[in-house]
């Protein structure tokens, strides 16, 4: 029998198709899609494997179709995505339909935009509804098993929601805070108004308890004894928070709404399925409360958004993932005061953000100890080394699984930062594959130069836009450390300005002169943490 089974296994293995690629991206989420696009644009034969029917991850498949932050920092592939949404809906003003964001859209439209962007790349293949089964080393590269097919590549990119590829490849990682507690997840609901005469009341969800929702907004049922101190908005403000173009409503409400605590990062399949059922029940209970206690029975799950049996997104919004041990580690202190931090991480910057540190913990039983409100920080840059795992070669880890501390993860998890990191991952992967060199040997300055050529930002300066004549110069010189920017806060949003002081023109002239005399960006290579690589 043993010999027979061995023979059958050999036959099945021989029957498996094999396709070779330069770069394989597992996970076509926000980060993975950007990585695949950029890799293909640089000439690498690239494959994206996505487990759902849609590209976009949290932007689309999870229903978080309200972009958090970076409105003034739109650039690169993230900027292209935003521009395409604006073109679809009739301009940027048409995207300001809810008050949570300046850019809102219907998830299926976002998925269509990403499909169109990927479809325009001849070097890019996208396979959807594909789950990877196993990953193993193959020489200097990787073999990815999916279904009865094997895909072989030189460079592998982890674009999964929870860093599953990194774990499979043996990367060291940590999860959550010191006790392993992560942020709340949310099963978003995309709802719509079916009209004043409609009754879309759903069946009472399993385990529904009215008291879980009484303080979601101002209403006669409010209970001060159970309030968690959050601002209670009017029902109208609550419902307009995530209003999308076309009138649909994104229900992603952290105030006794549909946040749910479950850490499924290392859970078994059975444990994960139960957590998902519970998260859905919490979300449906929120909708049921809106329908029955707030009198909005005309609000129901949109029947023209998700091709799922229940009309809900394909998976929940994961705010937190594994965090790998990388060549660089971005910390709260590094983003709060980048120029005085012991490591010059900003010099290796490849992605930018302006969102505060924002942690969701109200759904956890011990929320009082865990809760962290918005903590404003200056605009920040993320170094390339956070995506390069220690001890594992030719693997790049993107999305929310990068090497950061638990605190600053509350700022790097947002959609714009994740898309920008994906674009940088695509550059690194294409360079390594194209030159047959290990990922670890890719020149950070070359990565930054290509990102600037592609219209992206490597520093979060607000002085100049990508089309301005001195934009690249300012970005390059700021990355040398010869000229330091000034971080500020405007309300909750971070800012960073290079041309400060009483005479910005004089400062710009000095930057031009320094660049013309020394060319420090081109001749001053740095490592993954931003340290100088020149011999002393």
Coordinates of N, CA, C and O in Angstrom, one line a residue, residues 296-468:
X296 N -35.3 52.6 11.1 CA -34.8 52.7 9.7 C -35.0 51.3 9.0 O -34.0 50.8 8.5
X297 N -36.2 50.8 9.0 CA -36.4 49.5 8.4 C -36.2 49.5 6.8 O -36.1 48.5 6.2
X298 N -36.1 50.7 6.3 CA -35.9 50.8 4.9 C -34.4 50.7 4.5 O -34.1 50.6 3.3
X299 N -33.5 50.6 5.5 CA -32.1 50.4 5.2 C -31.8 48.9 5.3 O -32.1 48.3 6.3
X300 N -31.3 48.4 4.2 CA -31.0 47.0 4.1 C -29.6 46.7 3.5 O -29.0 47.7 2.9
X301 N -29.2 45.5 3.5 CA -27.9 45.1 2.8 C -28.1 45.4 1.3 O -29.1 44.9 0.7
X302 N -27.1 46.0 0.7 CA -27.2 46.3 -0.7 C -27.2 45.0 -1.5 O -26.4 44.1 -1.2
X303 N -28.1 44.9 -2.4 CA -28.3 43.6 -3.2 C -27.5 43.7 -4.5 O -27.6 42.7 -5.3
X304 N -26.8 44.7 -4.7 CA -26.1 44.9 -6.0 C -24.6 45.3 -5.8 O -24.0 45.9 -6.6
X305 N -24.1 44.8 -4.6 CA -22.7 45.1 -4.4 C -21.8 43.9 -4.4 O -20.9 43.7 -5.2
X306 N -22.0 42.9 -3.4 CA -21.2 41.7 -3.3 C -21.9 40.5 -3.8 O -23.1 40.2 -3.5
X307 N -21.2 39.7 -4.7 CA -21.8 38.5 -5.2 C -21.6 37.3 -4.2 O -21.1 36.2 -4.5
X308 N -22.1 37.6 -2.9 CA -22.0 36.6 -1.9 C -23.4 36.2 -1.5 O -24.4 36.9 -1.7
X309 N -23.5 35.0 -0.8 CA -24.9 34.5 -0.5 C -25.6 35.4 0.5 O -26.8 35.5 0.4
X310 N -24.9 36.1 1.3 CA -25.5 37.0 2.3 C -25.4 38.5 2.0 O -25.8 39.4 2.7
X311 N -24.7 38.8 0.9 CA -24.5 40.2 0.5 C -23.4 40.9 1.2 O -23.3 42.1 1.0
X312 N -22.7 40.2 2.1 CA -21.7 40.8 2.9 C -20.3 40.7 2.2 O -20.1 39.9 1.3
X313 N -19.3 41.5 2.6 CA -18.0 41.4 2.0 C -17.4 40.0 2.1 O -17.8 39.2 2.9
X314 N -16.4 39.8 1.3 CA -15.7 38.4 1.2 C -15.0 38.1 2.5 O -14.9 36.9 2.9
X315 N -14.5 39.1 3.2 CA -13.8 38.8 4.5 C -13.9 40.1 5.3 O -14.2 41.1 4.8
X316 N -13.5 40.0 6.6 CA -13.6 41.1 7.5 C -12.4 42.1 7.2 O -11.4 41.7 6.6
X317 N -12.5 43.3 7.8 CA -11.5 44.3 7.8 C -10.5 43.9 8.9 O -10.8 44.1 10.1
X318 N -9.3 43.5 8.5 CA -8.3 43.2 9.5 C -7.4 44.4 9.7 O -6.8 44.9 8.8
X319 N -7.5 45.0 11.0 CA -6.7 46.2 11.2 C -5.2 45.8 11.6 O -4.4 46.7 11.6
X320 N -5.0 44.5 11.9 CA -3.7 44.2 12.4 C -3.4 42.8 12.0 O -4.2 41.9 11.9
X321 N -2.1 42.6 11.7 CA -1.6 41.3 11.2 C -0.4 40.9 12.0 O 0.0 41.5 13.0
X322 N 0.3 39.8 11.5 CA 1.6 39.5 12.0 C 2.6 40.7 11.7 O 2.4 41.4 10.7
X323 N 3.6 40.9 12.5 CA 4.6 41.9 12.2 C 5.9 41.2 12.2 O 6.4 40.7 13.2
X324 N 6.5 41.2 11.0 CA 7.8 40.4 10.8 C 9.0 41.1 11.5 O 8.9 42.2 11.8
X325 N 10.0 40.3 11.7 CA 11.3 40.8 12.1 C 12.1 41.1 10.8 O 12.5 40.2 10.1
X326 N 12.2 42.4 10.6 CA 12.8 42.9 9.3 C 14.1 43.5 9.5 O 14.6 43.7 10.6
X327 N 14.8 43.8 8.4 CA 16.1 44.5 8.4 C 16.0 45.8 9.0 O 17.0 46.4 9.5
X328 N 14.9 46.5 8.9 CA 14.6 47.7 9.7 C 13.3 47.6 10.5 O 12.5 46.8 10.1
X329 N 13.2 48.3 11.5 CA 12.0 48.3 12.3 C 11.6 49.7 12.6 O 12.3 50.5 13.3
X330 N 10.4 50.1 12.1 CA 9.9 51.5 12.3 C 9.1 51.5 13.7 O 8.3 50.7 13.9
X331 N 9.5 52.5 14.5 CA 8.9 52.6 15.8 C 8.2 54.0 15.9 O 8.3 54.9 15.1
X332 N 7.4 54.1 17.0 CA 6.7 55.4 17.3 C 7.7 56.5 17.4 O 7.5 57.6 16.9
X333 N 8.8 56.3 18.1 CA 9.8 57.3 18.3 C 10.4 57.8 17.0 O 10.7 58.9 16.8
X334 N 10.5 56.8 16.1 CA 11.1 57.1 14.8 C 10.2 58.0 13.9 O 10.8 58.9 13.2
X335 N 8.9 57.8 14.0 CA 8.1 58.7 13.2 C 7.8 60.0 13.9 O 7.5 61.1 13.3
X336 N 7.8 60.0 15.3 CA 7.6 61.2 16.0 C 8.7 62.2 15.9 O 8.5 63.4 15.8
X337 N 10.0 61.7 15.8 CA 11.2 62.6 15.7 C 12.2 61.9 14.9 O 13.2 61.4 15.4
X338 N 12.0 61.9 13.6 CA 12.9 61.1 12.7 C 14.3 61.5 12.6 O 15.2 60.7 12.5
X339 N 14.6 62.8 12.8 CA 15.9 63.3 12.7 C 16.8 63.1 13.9 O 18.0 63.1 13.8
X340 N 16.2 62.9 15.0 CA 17.0 62.6 16.3 C 16.9 61.1 16.7 O 17.4 60.8 17.7
X341 N 16.3 60.3 15.9 CA 16.2 58.9 16.2 C 17.6 58.3 15.9 O 18.3 58.7 15.0
X342 N 18.0 57.3 16.7 CA 19.4 56.7 16.5 C 19.6 56.1 15.1 O 20.7 56.1 14.7
X343 N 18.6 55.7 14.5 CA 18.7 55.1 13.1 C 18.1 56.1 12.1 O 16.9 56.5 12.3
X344 N 18.8 56.5 11.1 CA 18.2 57.4 10.1 C 17.3 56.8 9.1 O 17.5 56.8 7.9
X345 N 16.2 56.1 9.6 CA 15.3 55.3 8.8 C 14.7 56.1 7.7 O 14.4 55.6 6.6
X346 N 14.5 57.4 7.9 CA 13.8 58.2 6.9 C 14.7 58.3 5.6 O 14.1 58.5 4.5
X347 N 15.9 58.1 5.7 CA 16.8 58.2 4.5 C 16.6 57.0 3.5 O 16.9 57.1 2.4
X348 N 16.0 55.9 4.0 CA 15.7 54.8 3.2 C 14.2 54.7 2.9 O 13.6 53.7 2.6
X349 N 13.5 55.9 2.9 CA 12.1 55.9 2.8 C 11.6 55.5 1.4 O 12.2 55.9 0.4
X350 N 10.4 54.8 1.4 CA 9.8 54.4 0.1 C 8.3 54.6 0.1 O 7.7 54.3 -0.9
X351 N 7.7 55.0 1.2 CA 6.3 55.2 1.3 C 6.0 56.2 2.4 O 6.8 56.4 3.3
X352 N 4.9 56.9 2.3 CA 4.6 58.0 3.2 C 3.2 57.9 3.8 O 2.3 57.2 3.2
X353 N 3.0 58.6 4.9 CA 1.7 58.6 5.5 C 1.5 59.8 6.3 O 2.5 60.5 6.7
X354 N 0.2 60.2 6.6 CA 0.0 61.4 7.4 C -1.2 61.1 8.4 O -1.7 62.0 9.0
X355 N -1.5 59.8 8.7 CA -2.6 59.5 9.6 C -2.0 59.3 11.0 O -0.9 58.9 11.2
X356 N -2.8 59.7 12.0 CA -2.3 59.5 13.4 C -2.2 58.0 13.8 O -2.7 57.2 13.0
X357 N -1.6 57.8 14.9 CA -1.7 56.4 15.5 C -3.1 56.2 16.0 O -3.5 56.9 16.9
X358 N -3.8 55.2 15.4 CA -5.2 55.0 15.7 C -5.4 53.5 16.0 O -5.3 52.7 15.1
X359 N -5.7 53.2 17.2 CA -6.0 51.8 17.6 C -7.4 51.6 18.0 O -8.0 52.4 18.8
X360 N -8.0 50.5 17.5 CA -9.4 50.2 17.9 C -9.3 49.0 18.9 O -8.9 47.9 18.6
X361 N -9.8 49.3 20.1 CA -9.8 48.3 21.1 C -11.1 48.2 21.9 O -11.2 47.5 22.9
X362 N -12.1 49.0 21.6 CA -13.3 49.1 22.4 C -14.1 47.8 22.4 O -14.9 47.6 23.4
X363 N -13.9 46.9 21.5 CA -14.7 45.7 21.5 C -14.0 44.6 22.4 O -14.6 43.6 22.7
X364 N -12.8 44.9 22.9 CA -12.1 43.9 23.8 C -12.7 44.0 25.2 O -12.9 45.1 25.7
X365 N -12.8 42.9 25.9 CA -13.3 43.0 27.3 C -12.5 43.9 28.2 O -13.0 44.5 29.1
X366 N -11.2 44.0 27.9 CA -10.3 44.8 28.7 C -10.0 46.1 28.1 O -8.9 46.7 28.1
X367 N -11.0 46.7 27.4 CA -10.8 47.9 26.6 C -10.2 49.1 27.3 O -9.5 49.9 26.8
X368 N -10.6 49.2 28.6 CA -10.1 50.4 29.4 C -8.6 50.4 29.5 O -8.0 51.5 29.4
X369 N -8.0 49.3 29.6 CA -6.5 49.2 29.7 C -5.9 49.4 28.3 O -4.8 49.9 28.1
X370 N -6.5 48.9 27.3 CA -6.0 48.8 25.9 C -6.2 50.1 25.1 O -5.5 50.4 24.2
X371 N -7.3 50.8 25.4 CA -7.7 51.9 24.6 C -6.6 52.9 24.4 O -6.0 53.4 25.3
X372 N -6.4 53.3 23.1 CA -5.5 54.4 22.7 C -6.3 55.3 21.8 O -6.7 54.8 20.7
X373 N -6.5 56.5 22.1 CA -7.2 57.4 21.2 C -6.2 57.9 20.1 O -5.1 57.5 20.1
X374 N -6.7 58.7 19.2 CA -5.9 59.3 18.2 C -4.6 59.9 18.8 O -4.8 60.7 19.7
X375 N -3.5 59.5 18.4 CA -2.2 60.2 18.8 C -1.6 60.9 17.6 O -1.0 60.2 16.7
X376 N -1.7 62.2 17.5 CA -1.2 62.9 16.3 C 0.3 62.7 16.2 O 1.0 62.7 17.2
X377 N 0.8 62.5 15.0 CA 2.2 62.5 14.7 C 2.5 63.3 13.4 O 1.5 63.5 12.7
X378 N 3.7 63.7 13.2 CA 4.0 64.4 11.9 C 3.8 63.4 10.7 O 3.7 62.2 10.9
X379 N 3.7 63.9 9.5 CA 3.7 63.0 8.4 C 5.0 62.2 8.4 O 6.0 62.7 9.0
X380 N 5.0 61.0 7.9 CA 6.2 60.2 8.1 C 6.5 59.4 6.8 O 5.7 59.3 5.9
X381 N 7.7 58.9 6.8 CA 8.1 58.0 5.7 C 8.4 56.6 6.3 O 8.9 56.5 7.4
X382 N 8.2 55.6 5.5 CA 8.5 54.2 5.9 C 9.7 53.7 5.2 O 9.7 53.8 3.9
X383 N 10.7 53.2 5.9 CA 11.9 52.7 5.2 C 11.7 51.4 4.5 O 10.9 50.5 4.9
X384 N 12.5 51.2 3.4 CA 12.4 49.9 2.6 C 12.6 48.7 3.5 O 12.0 47.6 3.2
X385 N 13.5 48.8 4.5 CA 13.9 47.6 5.2 C 12.9 46.9 6.0 O 13.0 45.8 6.4
X386 N 11.7 47.6 6.2 CA 10.6 47.0 7.0 C 10.0 45.8 6.2 O 9.3 45.0 6.8
X387 N 10.2 45.8 4.9 CA 9.7 44.7 4.1 C 10.6 43.5 3.8 O 10.2 42.5 3.2
X388 N 11.9 43.7 4.3 CA 12.9 42.6 4.0 C 13.1 41.8 5.3 O 13.7 42.3 6.3
X389 N 12.6 40.6 5.3 CA 12.7 39.7 6.5 C 14.1 39.3 6.8 O 14.8 38.9 5.9
X390 N 14.4 39.2 8.0 CA 15.7 38.7 8.4 C 15.7 37.2 8.2 O 14.8 36.5 8.6
X391 N 16.8 36.7 7.7 CA 17.0 35.2 7.6 C 16.4 34.5 6.5 O 16.5 33.3 6.4
X392 N 15.6 35.2 5.7 CA 14.9 34.5 4.6 C 15.2 35.4 3.3 O 14.8 36.6 3.3
X393 N 15.7 34.8 2.3 CA 16.1 35.5 1.1 C 15.1 35.4 0.0 O 14.3 34.5 -0.1
X394 N 15.0 36.5 -0.8 CA 14.2 36.6 -2.0 C 12.7 36.6 -1.7 O 11.9 36.1 -2.4
X395 N 12.4 37.1 -0.5 CA 11.0 37.2 0.0 C 10.8 38.7 0.4 O 11.7 39.2 1.1
X396 N 9.8 39.3 0.0 CA 9.4 40.7 0.4 C 8.0 40.6 1.0 O 7.1 40.0 0.5
X397 N 7.9 41.2 2.2 CA 6.7 41.2 2.9 C 6.0 42.6 3.0 O 6.7 43.5 3.4
X398 N 4.8 42.7 2.5 CA 4.1 44.0 2.4 C 2.8 43.9 3.2 O 2.7 43.3 4.2
X399 N 1.8 44.7 2.7 CA 0.5 44.9 3.3 C 0.7 45.3 4.8 O 1.5 46.3 5.0
X400 N 0.1 44.7 5.7 CA 0.2 45.2 7.1 C 1.1 44.3 8.0 O 1.2 44.5 9.2
X401 N 1.9 43.5 7.3 CA 2.8 42.6 8.0 C 4.2 43.0 8.1 O 5.1 42.2 8.4
X402 N 4.4 44.3 7.9 CA 5.8 44.8 7.9 C 6.4 44.9 9.3 O 5.7 44.8 10.3
X403 N 7.7 45.2 9.3 CA 8.4 45.3 10.6 C 8.2 46.6 11.3 O 9.0 47.6 11.0
X404 N 7.2 46.7 12.1 CA 7.0 48.0 12.9 C 6.6 47.6 14.3 O 6.3 46.4 14.6
X405 N 6.7 48.6 15.2 CA 6.3 48.3 16.6 C 4.7 48.3 16.7 O 4.0 48.8 15.8
X406 N 4.2 47.8 17.8 CA 2.8 47.7 18.0 C 2.1 49.0 17.9 O 1.0 49.2 17.4
X407 N 2.7 50.1 18.4 CA 2.1 51.4 18.5 C 2.0 52.0 17.1 O 0.9 52.3 16.6
X408 N 3.1 52.1 16.4 CA 3.0 52.8 15.1 C 2.3 52.0 14.0 O 1.9 52.5 13.0
X409 N 2.0 50.7 14.3 CA 1.2 49.9 13.4 C -0.2 50.6 13.2 O -0.8 50.4 12.1
X410 N -0.6 51.3 14.2 CA -1.9 52.0 14.1 C -1.9 53.1 13.1 O -3.0 53.6 12.7
X411 N -0.7 53.5 12.5 CA -0.6 54.5 11.5 C -0.2 53.9 10.1 O -0.6 54.4 9.1
X412 N 0.6 52.8 10.1 CA 1.1 52.3 8.9 C 0.1 51.3 8.3 O 0.3 50.9 7.1
X413 N -1.0 51.0 9.0 CA -2.0 50.0 8.5 C -2.9 50.5 7.5 O -3.7 49.8 6.8
X414 N -3.0 51.9 7.3 CA -4.0 52.5 6.4 C -3.7 52.3 4.9 O -2.6 52.1 4.5
X415 N -4.8 52.4 4.2 CA -4.8 52.0 2.7 C -3.7 52.7 1.9 O -3.0 52.0 1.1
X416 N -3.5 54.0 2.0 CA -2.5 54.7 1.2 C -1.1 54.1 1.5 O -0.4 53.9 0.5
X417 N -0.7 54.0 2.7 CA 0.6 53.6 3.1 C 0.8 52.2 2.5 O 1.9 51.8 2.0
X418 N -0.2 51.3 2.7 CA -0.1 49.9 2.2 C 0.1 49.8 0.7 O 0.9 49.1 0.2
X419 N -0.7 50.7 0.0 CA -0.5 50.7 -1.5 C 0.8 51.1 -1.9 O 1.5 50.6 -2.8
X420 N 1.3 52.2 -1.2 CA 2.7 52.7 -1.5 C 3.8 51.7 -1.2 O 4.7 51.5 -2.0
X421 N 3.6 51.0 -0.1 CA 4.6 49.9 0.2 C 4.5 48.8 -0.9 O 5.6 48.3 -1.2
X422 N 3.3 48.5 -1.4 CA 3.2 47.5 -2.4 C 4.0 48.0 -3.7 O 4.7 47.2 -4.3
X423 N 3.8 49.2 -4.0 CA 4.6 49.7 -5.2 C 6.1 49.6 -5.0 O 6.8 49.2 -5.9
X424 N 6.6 50.0 -3.8 CA 8.0 49.8 -3.5 C 8.4 48.4 -3.6 O 9.5 48.0 -4.1
X425 N 7.6 47.5 -3.1 CA 7.9 46.0 -3.1 C 8.0 45.6 -4.6 O 8.9 44.7 -4.9
X426 N 7.2 46.1 -5.4 CA 7.2 45.8 -6.9 C 8.5 46.2 -7.5 O 9.1 45.5 -8.3
X427 N 9.0 47.4 -7.1 CA 10.3 47.8 -7.6 C 11.4 46.9 -7.2 O 12.3 46.5 -8.0
X428 N 11.5 46.7 -5.9 CA 12.5 45.8 -5.3 C 12.5 44.4 -6.0 O 13.6 43.9 -6.4
X429 N 11.3 43.8 -6.1 CA 11.2 42.5 -6.7 C 11.7 42.5 -8.2 O 12.4 41.6 -8.6
X430 N 11.3 43.5 -8.9 CA 11.6 43.5 -10.4 C 13.1 43.7 -10.5 O 13.7 43.1 -11.4
X431 N 13.8 44.6 -9.7 CA 15.2 44.8 -9.8 C 15.9 43.5 -9.5 O 16.9 43.1 -10.2
X432 N 15.6 42.8 -8.4 CA 16.2 41.6 -8.0 C 16.1 40.5 -9.1 O 17.1 39.8 -9.4
X433 N 14.9 40.4 -9.6 CA 14.6 39.3 -10.6 C 15.3 39.6 -11.9 O 15.9 38.8 -12.5
X434 N 15.3 40.9 -12.3 CA 15.8 41.3 -13.6 C 17.3 41.2 -13.6 O 17.9 40.9 -14.7
X435 N 18.0 41.4 -12.5 CA 19.4 41.3 -12.4 C 20.0 40.1 -11.8 O 21.2 39.9 -11.6
X436 N 19.1 39.1 -11.5 CA 19.5 37.9 -10.8 C 20.4 38.1 -9.6 O 21.4 37.4 -9.5
X437 N 19.9 39.0 -8.8 CA 20.6 39.3 -7.5 C 19.7 39.0 -6.4 O 18.5 39.1 -6.5
X438 N 20.2 38.7 -5.2 CA 19.3 38.5 -4.0 C 18.6 39.8 -3.7 O 19.2 40.9 -3.9
X439 N 17.4 39.7 -3.2 CA 16.7 40.9 -2.8 C 17.5 41.8 -1.9 O 17.5 43.0 -2.0
X440 N 18.3 41.2 -1.0 CA 19.0 41.9 0.0 C 20.1 42.8 -0.6 O 20.6 43.7 0.0
X441 N 20.5 42.5 -1.9 CA 21.5 43.3 -2.5 C 21.0 44.4 -3.4 O 21.8 45.1 -4.0
X442 N 19.7 44.6 -3.5 CA 19.1 45.6 -4.2 C 19.5 47.0 -3.6 O 19.5 47.1 -2.4
X443 N 19.9 47.9 -4.4 CA 20.3 49.3 -4.0 C 19.1 50.1 -3.6 O 18.2 50.4 -4.5
X444 N 19.0 50.5 -2.4 CA 17.9 51.3 -1.9 C 17.8 52.6 -2.7 O 16.7 53.1 -3.0
X445 N 18.9 53.3 -3.0 CA 18.8 54.5 -3.8 C 18.2 54.3 -5.2 O 17.5 55.1 -5.7
X446 N 18.5 53.1 -5.8 CA 17.9 52.8 -7.1 C 16.4 52.7 -6.9 O 15.6 53.1 -7.8
X447 N 16.0 52.0 -5.9 CA 14.6 51.8 -5.6 C 13.9 53.2 -5.5 O 12.9 53.5 -6.1
X448 N 14.5 54.1 -4.7 CA 13.9 55.4 -4.5 C 13.9 56.2 -5.8 O 12.9 56.9 -6.1
X449 N 15.0 56.1 -6.6 CA 15.0 56.8 -7.9 C 13.9 56.4 -8.8 O 13.2 57.2 -9.5
X450 N 13.7 55.1 -8.9 CA 12.6 54.5 -9.8 C 11.3 55.0 -9.3 O 10.4 55.3 -10.1
X451 N 11.0 54.9 -8.0 CA 9.8 55.4 -7.4 C 9.5 56.8 -7.8 O 8.4 57.2 -8.2
X452 N 10.5 57.7 -7.7 CA 10.3 59.1 -8.1 C 10.0 59.2 -9.6 O 9.2 60.0 -10.0
X453 N 10.7 58.4 -10.4 CA 10.4 58.4 -11.9 C 9.0 57.9 -12.2 O 8.4 58.4 -13.1
X454 N 8.5 57.1 -11.3 CA 7.1 56.6 -11.5 C 6.1 57.5 -10.8 O 4.9 57.1 -10.8
X455 N 6.5 58.6 -10.4 CA 5.5 59.6 -9.8 C 5.2 59.4 -8.4 O 4.2 60.0 -7.9
X456 N 5.9 58.6 -7.7 CA 5.6 58.3 -6.3 C 6.4 59.3 -5.4 O 7.2 60.0 -5.8
X457 N 6.1 59.2 -4.1 CA 6.8 60.0 -3.1 C 7.6 59.1 -2.2 O 7.2 58.0 -1.9
X458 N 8.8 59.6 -1.8 CA 9.6 58.8 -0.8 C 9.7 59.6 0.5 O 10.2 59.1 1.5
X459 N 9.3 60.9 0.4 CA 9.3 61.7 1.6 C 7.9 62.5 1.6 O 7.4 62.8 0.5
X460 N 7.4 62.8 2.8 CA 6.0 63.3 2.8 C 5.9 64.8 2.8 O 5.0 65.4 3.4
X461 N 6.7 65.4 2.0 CA 6.7 66.9 2.0 C 5.5 67.4 1.2 O 5.2 66.9 0.2
X462 N 4.9 68.5 1.8 CA 3.8 69.1 1.2 C 4.1 70.3 0.3 O 3.2 70.9 -0.3
X463 N 5.4 70.7 0.2 CA 5.8 71.9 -0.5 C 5.5 71.8 -2.0 O 5.0 72.8 -2.6
X464 N 5.8 70.7 -2.6 CA 5.8 70.6 -4.1 C 5.0 69.3 -4.5 O 5.1 68.3 -3.8
X465 N 4.3 69.3 -5.6 CA 3.6 68.2 -6.1 C 4.5 67.4 -7.1 O 5.4 68.0 -7.7
X466 N 4.2 66.2 -7.4 CA 5.0 65.4 -8.3 C 5.3 66.0 -9.7 O 6.3 65.8 -10.3
X467 N 4.4 66.8 -10.2 CA 4.6 67.5 -11.5 C 5.5 68.7 -11.4 O 5.9 69.2 -12.5
X468 N 5.8 69.2 -10.3 CA 6.6 70.4 -10.1 C 8.0 70.2 -10.5 O 8.6 69.1 -10.2

